[in-house]
């Protein structure tokens, strides 16, 4: 039996609207529901929910950054499939839009005193906006 581990992973990042990434990579880090998951070739199969956060992947000579919203990740030894409600590459993020979304969400959170669904919705919107701003800032570093 061949015991050698694969050296690359086929990464697919898909949203309802489009395929944001489809390439062979050296490693991927995804924002799992209970924390960031580092995935290298040969990883044991797993299925996890995602939270809004930064998805990072390593190419041969560069690192790519994406903002992803809620979704799922399926890991297989040679494949990682991310199904996300929204995903944007760092360079495609409209920072002004994200800044406005952040302000709107913060304003809503300031007004809500009772716990409830609206608080959760505003909190999620804030998480998405903060993630987008953080990922966009990667372009400046
Ligand atoms: P907004 O209130 O600005 O619409 P949102 O968090 O509610 O933000 P989503 O519902 O997560 O937006 O995304 C809707 C669509 O808009 C998705 O296709 C997503 O990729 C895109 N999108 C949202 N915000 C940005 C942004 N700042 N830059 C680029 N694309 C964005």
CSV table of C-alpha atoms and ligand atoms in Angstrom, one decimal:
chain,number,residue,atom,x,y,z
A,1,UNK,CA,0.0,0.0,0.0
A,2,UNK,CA,1.3,3.5,-0.8
A,3,UNK,CA,1.8,5.3,2.5
A,4,UNK,CA,3.0,8.6,1.1
A,5,UNK,CA,0.9,11.6,2.0
A,6,UNK,CA,-0.4,13.8,-0.8
A,7,UNK,CA,1.6,17.1,-1.1
A,8,UNK,CA,-1.3,19.3,-2.2
A,9,UNK,CA,-5.0,19.8,-1.6
A,10,UNK,CA,-7.7,20.7,-4.1
A,11,UNK,CA,-9.5,23.6,-2.6
A,12,UNK,CA,-13.0,24.7,-3.7
A,13,UNK,CA,-14.7,27.7,-2.1
A,14,UNK,CA,-18.3,28.0,-3.4
A,15,UNK,CA,-21.1,30.4,-2.6
A,16,UNK,CA,-24.7,30.3,-3.9
A,17,UNK,CA,-23.6,33.0,-6.4
A,18,UNK,CA,-20.2,31.7,-7.6
A,19,UNK,CA,-17.1,29.7,-7.3
A,20,UNK,CA,-14.6,32.0,-5.5
A,21,UNK,CA,-11.6,29.6,-5.5
A,22,UNK,CA,-10.7,26.4,-7.2
A,23,UNK,CA,-7.1,25.5,-7.0
A,24,UNK,CA,-4.4,23.2,-5.7
A,25,UNK,CA,-2.9,24.5,-2.5
A,26,UNK,CA,-0.4,23.5,0.2
A,27,UNK,CA,-2.6,24.2,3.2
A,28,UNK,CA,-5.8,25.9,4.3
A,29,UNK,CA,-7.0,27.5,7.5
A,30,UNK,CA,-10.7,27.9,7.9
A,31,UNK,CA,-12.8,29.6,10.6
A,32,UNK,CA,-14.6,26.6,12.1
A,33,UNK,CA,-17.5,27.0,14.5
A,34,UNK,CA,-15.3,26.3,17.5
A,35,UNK,CA,-12.1,27.8,16.3
A,36,UNK,CA,-9.7,28.0,13.4
A,37,UNK,CA,-8.9,24.7,11.7
A,38,UNK,CA,-5.5,24.2,10.0
A,39,UNK,CA,-5.7,21.7,7.2
A,40,UNK,CA,-2.7,20.1,5.5
A,41,UNK,CA,-2.6,17.4,2.8
A,42,UNK,CA,-3.6,14.0,4.1
A,43,UNK,CA,-5.9,15.5,6.9
A,44,UNK,CA,-8.4,13.1,8.3
A,45,UNK,CA,-11.9,13.5,6.9
A,46,UNK,CA,-14.2,15.9,8.8
A,47,UNK,CA,-17.3,18.0,8.4
A,48,UNK,CA,-17.6,21.3,10.3
A,49,UNK,CA,-19.8,24.3,10.5
A,50,UNK,CA,-18.1,27.7,9.7
A,51,UNK,CA,-18.4,31.0,11.4
A,52,UNK,CA,-17.6,34.4,9.8
A,53,UNK,CA,-13.9,34.7,9.6
A,54,UNK,CA,-10.8,34.7,7.5
A,55,UNK,CA,-10.0,31.8,5.3
A,56,UNK,CA,-6.3,31.6,4.4
A,57,UNK,CA,-4.5,29.3,2.0
A,58,UNK,CA,-1.0,28.8,1.0
A,59,UNK,CA,0.1,28.7,-2.6
A,60,UNK,CA,3.7,27.7,-3.6
A,61,UNK,CA,5.0,31.3,-3.2
A,62,UNK,CA,2.1,33.3,-1.8
A,63,UNK,CA,-0.7,33.3,0.8
A,64,UNK,CA,-4.2,34.2,-0.1
A,65,UNK,CA,-6.9,35.7,2.2
A,66,UNK,CA,-10.6,35.4,1.9
A,67,UNK,CA,-13.5,36.6,4.1
A,68,UNK,CA,-16.1,33.9,4.5
A,69,UNK,CA,-19.5,34.0,6.1
A,70,UNK,CA,-21.5,31.2,7.7
A,71,UNK,CA,-21.4,27.8,5.9
A,72,UNK,CA,-19.8,24.4,6.0
A,73,UNK,CA,-16.4,22.8,5.3
A,74,UNK,CA,-15.8,19.3,4.2
A,75,UNK,CA,-12.3,18.0,4.6
A,76,UNK,CA,-11.0,14.9,2.8
A,77,UNK,CA,-7.3,13.8,2.5
A,78,UNK,CA,-6.9,15.5,-0.9
A,79,UNK,CA,-9.8,17.9,-1.0
A,80,UNK,CA,-11.3,20.8,1.0
A,81,UNK,CA,-14.8,22.0,0.0
A,82,UNK,CA,-16.1,25.2,1.5
A,83,UNK,CA,-19.7,26.1,1.0
A,84,UNK,CA,-20.3,29.6,2.4
A,85,UNK,CA,-23.1,32.0,2.3
A,86,UNK,CA,-20.7,34.7,1.1
A,87,UNK,CA,-17.0,34.8,0.3
A,88,UNK,CA,-14.8,37.5,-1.0
A,89,UNK,CA,-11.1,37.7,-1.9
A,90,UNK,CA,-9.2,40.4,0.1
A,91,UNK,CA,-8.8,42.5,-3.0
A,92,UNK,CA,-12.5,42.4,-3.9
A,93,UNK,CA,-13.7,43.7,-0.6
A,94,UNK,CA,-15.4,47.1,-0.7
A,95,UNK,CA,-14.1,48.6,2.6
A,96,UNK,CA,-16.4,51.6,2.5
A,97,UNK,CA,-19.4,49.2,2.3
A,98,UNK,CA,-18.1,47.1,5.1
A,99,UNK,CA,-17.4,50.2,7.2
A,100,UNK,CA,-21.0,51.3,6.7
A,101,UNK,CA,-22.3,47.8,7.5
A,102,UNK,CA,-20.2,47.9,10.7
A,103,UNK,CA,-21.6,51.2,11.7
A,104,UNK,CA,-25.2,50.1,11.1
A,105,UNK,CA,-24.8,47.0,13.1
A,106,UNK,CA,-23.1,48.8,16.0
A,107,UNK,CA,-26.0,51.4,16.0
A,108,UNK,CA,-28.5,48.5,16.1
A,109,UNK,CA,-26.7,46.8,18.9
A,110,UNK,CA,-26.6,50.1,20.9
A,111,UNK,CA,-30.4,50.4,20.6
A,112,UNK,CA,-31.3,46.9,21.5
A,113,UNK,CA,-31.8,46.3,25.2
A,114,UNK,CA,-33.8,43.1,25.2
A,115,UNK,CA,-32.2,39.8,24.0
A,116,UNK,CA,-33.8,38.4,20.9
A,117,UNK,CA,-33.4,37.5,17.2
A,118,UNK,CA,-32.5,41.1,16.2
A,119,UNK,CA,-29.5,41.2,18.5
A,120,UNK,CA,-28.3,38.0,16.9
A,121,UNK,CA,-28.8,39.4,13.4
A,122,UNK,CA,-27.0,42.6,14.2
A,123,UNK,CA,-24.2,40.6,15.9
A,124,UNK,CA,-23.8,38.5,12.7
A,125,UNK,CA,-23.8,41.5,10.5
A,126,UNK,CA,-21.1,43.1,12.7
A,127,UNK,CA,-19.0,39.9,12.6
A,128,UNK,CA,-19.2,39.9,8.8
A,129,UNK,CA,-18.2,43.5,8.5
A,130,UNK,CA,-15.4,43.3,11.0
A,131,UNK,CA,-14.1,40.2,9.2
A,132,UNK,CA,-14.2,42.0,5.8
A,133,UNK,CA,-12.3,44.9,7.1
A,134,UNK,CA,-9.6,42.7,8.7
A,135,UNK,CA,-9.2,40.7,5.5
A,136,UNK,CA,-9.1,43.8,3.3
A,137,UNK,CA,-6.4,45.2,5.6
A,138,UNK,CA,-4.2,42.2,4.6
A,139,UNK,CA,-3.7,43.9,1.2
A,140,UNK,CA,-2.0,46.8,3.0
A,141,UNK,CA,0.5,44.8,4.9
B,1,LIG,P1,-24.2,44.7,3.4
B,1,LIG,O1,-25.1,45.2,4.6
B,1,LIG,O2,-23.2,45.7,3.1
B,1,LIG,O3,-25.0,44.1,2.3
B,1,LIG,P2,-24.0,42.0,4.4
B,1,LIG,O4,-23.0,41.4,5.4
B,1,LIG,O5,-25.4,42.0,4.8
B,1,LIG,O6,-23.4,43.5,4.1
B,1,LIG,P3,-24.0,39.7,2.8
B,1,LIG,O7,-25.4,39.3,2.9
B,1,LIG,O8,-23.0,38.9,3.7
B,1,LIG,O9,-23.8,41.2,3.1
B,1,LIG,O10,-23.5,39.5,1.3
B,1,LIG,C1,-24.3,39.8,0.2
B,1,LIG,C2,-23.4,39.8,-1.0
B,1,LIG,O11,-22.7,41.0,-1.1
B,1,LIG,C3,-22.5,38.7,-1.1
B,1,LIG,O12,-22.3,38.3,-2.5
B,1,LIG,C4,-21.2,39.3,-0.6
B,1,LIG,O13,-20.0,38.6,-1.1
B,1,LIG,C5,-21.3,40.7,-1.1
B,1,LIG,N1,-20.6,41.7,-0.1
B,1,LIG,C6,-21.1,42.1,1.1
B,1,LIG,N2,-20.3,43.0,1.6
B,1,LIG,C7,-19.3,43.2,0.8
B,1,LIG,C8,-18.1,44.0,0.7
B,1,LIG,N3,-17.9,44.9,1.7
B,1,LIG,N4,-17.3,44.0,-0.3
B,1,LIG,C9,-17.6,43.1,-1.3
B,1,LIG,N5,-18.6,42.3,-1.4
B,1,LIG,C10,-19.5,42.3,-0.4
